[in-house]
Amino acid sequence: MESIDQVERRTAIGRPTALAAATTMQAIVQSRYGAAAQVLELRDIPKPVAAKGEVLVRVHAASIHVGDAIIMAGRPYFLRLATGLGKPKNAVPGTDVAGTVEAVGTGVTALRVGDAVFGWCTGGFADYVCVSADHFVPKPANLSFEQAAAVGVSATTALQLLRDQGKLQPGQKVLINGASGGVGPFAVQIAKAFGAEVTGVCSTGNVEMVRSIGADHVVDYTKEDFTKGEPHYDFILDNVANHSLADTRHALSPNGVLQPNGGGHSSGRWIGSIGGVIKVALIAKFVRQQLGPSVKFQNRADLLALTELIEAGKVTPVIDGTYPLSRTAEAMRHVAEGHARGTVVLTMRPTIA
Ligand SMILES: NC(=O)c1ccc[n+]([C@@H]2O[C@H](COP(=O)([O-])OP(=O)(O)OC[C@H]3O[C@@H](n4cnc5c(N)ncnc54)[C@H](OP(=O)(O)O)[C@@H]3O)[C@@H](O)[C@H]2O)c1
């Protein structure tokens, strides 16, 4: 992603001042790491221009994930090797968006101006994004833009962990620890779509929601510890990492498998949850019933697979709430607290001058 200076040079040079001024947009800009209220600014910046192979998308909604909150804070410090040492490499945060194609660059044939789309990008917390056309697919007709923006990395993660890592089969008993946040509700619904018998784990206030999206059983973790029950799960997706790996494996059937996917809220300054990820990777080499960490990337094929599940009515995003772009800091704080009910979504201005 370009810096704001680079975007300014690319969009303003050689253009009349009035045109350059008319091609600005609102975006959330972050020039240093820190707490949401201190580092996220709503600013006018130049609107990007679609280059060859790219589409310009007018963003209607963007979702916020735990990963966005981690990158914003720049903690654990270890992650700055990837996200930028002194300040975030990407001046505008946000990856998962839904909107309308406003312009296409040369060579783009799969999408047309006016198409409603969803997909992934850098700089999503803005009125417009410009990205390679293959990052976007048509928005499922039965979803609003807010719901479509929520799909992104959370649903892709759930799909890849259950389908590719877990190789889920109909009739298997699956437990989703952390069933009510960003990843969990997608995991519950995808596991049900694959024919599993699903148990979701969450707190009291989310029990009804997790049941309403199809979980066969719900464990309220404030009243019951799933690691102490009869060991009978064929697959456990652990989004929380609030038990030892050995205790969690205790809940597995003899051939069951544990897929850890947690620790994102760990507050350690230097390596934070990375320490847990390294431990998971090492243990997985020696323990038959545990899979290692799995880095997931968004891709077009999985967005299309999710679209099929969504259009068949098997998966519907759960939205915690929507916030206007001007309240991004508040929304980001809520996600970082680790108890959002489903996905938190930002909405942009309905019409852009
Ligand atoms: N979101 C993504 O796209 C994504 C992608 C890859 C990996 N990850 C990783 O996956 C993990 C989960 O992400 P997420 O987006 O689902 O997080 P999240 O939205 O913060 O959800 C956290 C979940 O954990 C539960 N929880 C919180 N405290 C708990 C406790 N003490 N005991 C048991 N459960 C508790 C919450 O339930 P209650 O609210 O009911 O307490 C909620 O279901 C994170 O470590 C993240 O880094 C996320």
Coordinates of C-alpha atoms and ligand atoms in Angstrom, one line a residue, residues 65-67 70 153-154 157 177-184 201-204 206 221 239-240 242 261-265 335 338-340 342, ligand 1:
H65 CA -11.3 -7.6 13.1
V66 CA -9.1 -8.4 16.1
G67 CA -6.1 -8.3 13.7
I70 CA -3.5 -5.5 17.0
V153 CA -11.0 -12.8 6.9
S154 CA -13.2 -14.2 9.7
T157 CA -10.4 -18.4 8.5
N177 CA -14.5 -22.5 21.7
G178 CA -15.2 -18.8 21.3
A179 CA -18.4 -19.2 19.3
S180 CA -19.8 -15.7 19.6
G181 CA -17.0 -13.3 18.3
G182 CA -15.6 -12.6 14.8
V183 CA -14.7 -16.1 13.8
G184 CA -17.0 -18.2 16.0
V201 CA -18.8 -22.2 23.8
C202 CA -19.5 -18.5 24.9
S203 CA -20.7 -16.4 27.8
T204 CA -24.3 -16.3 29.2
N206 CA -24.5 -14.9 23.9
Y221 CA -18.2 -20.9 30.0
N239 CA -10.4 -19.4 19.2
V240 CA -9.7 -18.4 22.8
N242 CA -8.0 -19.9 27.8
N261 CA -6.6 -20.5 16.6
G262 CA -6.3 -18.1 19.5
G263 CA -4.4 -15.8 21.7
G264 CA -5.0 -12.7 19.5
H265 CA -6.0 -10.6 22.6
V335 CA -13.4 -5.1 19.1
G338 CA -12.7 -9.2 23.0
H339 CA -16.5 -9.6 23.5
A340 CA -18.1 -8.3 20.4
G342 CA -20.3 -11.2 15.9
Ligands
LIG1 N1 -11.2 -12.4 13.2 C1 -10.4 -12.9 12.3 O1 -10.5 -12.7 11.2 C2 -9.2 -13.8 12.7 C3 -8.5 -14.4 11.7 C4 -7.5 -15.3 12.1 C5 -7.3 -15.5 13.4 N2 -8.0 -14.9 14.4 C6 -7.7 -15.2 15.8 O2 -8.8 -16.0 16.3 C7 -9.0 -15.6 17.6 C8 -10.5 -15.3 17.7 O3 -10.8 -14.2 16.9 P1 -12.2 -13.5 17.0 O4 -12.3 -12.5 15.9 O5 -13.3 -14.6 17.0 O6 -12.2 -12.8 18.4 P2 -13.3 -12.1 19.2 O7 -14.3 -11.5 18.2 O8 -12.7 -11.2 20.1 O9 -14.1 -13.3 19.9 C9 -13.6 -13.8 21.1 C10 -14.4 -15.0 21.5 O10 -13.9 -15.5 22.7 C11 -14.9 -15.6 23.7 N3 -14.2 -15.4 25.0 C12 -13.7 -14.2 25.5 N4 -13.2 -14.4 26.8 C13 -13.4 -15.7 27.1 C14 -13.1 -16.5 28.2 N5 -12.6 -16.0 29.3 N6 -13.4 -17.8 28.1 C15 -14.0 -18.4 27.0 N7 -14.3 -17.7 25.9 C16 -14.1 -16.4 26.0 C17 -15.9 -14.6 23.4 O11 -17.1 -15.0 24.0 P3 -18.0 -14.0 24.9 O12 -18.0 -12.6 24.2 O13 -19.3 -14.6 24.9 O14 -17.2 -13.9 26.2 C18 -15.9 -14.7 21.9 O15 -16.7 -15.7 21.4 C19 -8.1 -14.4 17.9 O16 -7.0 -14.9 18.7 C20 -7.7 -13.9 16.6 O17 -6.4 -13.4 16.6 C21 -9.0 -14.1 14.1

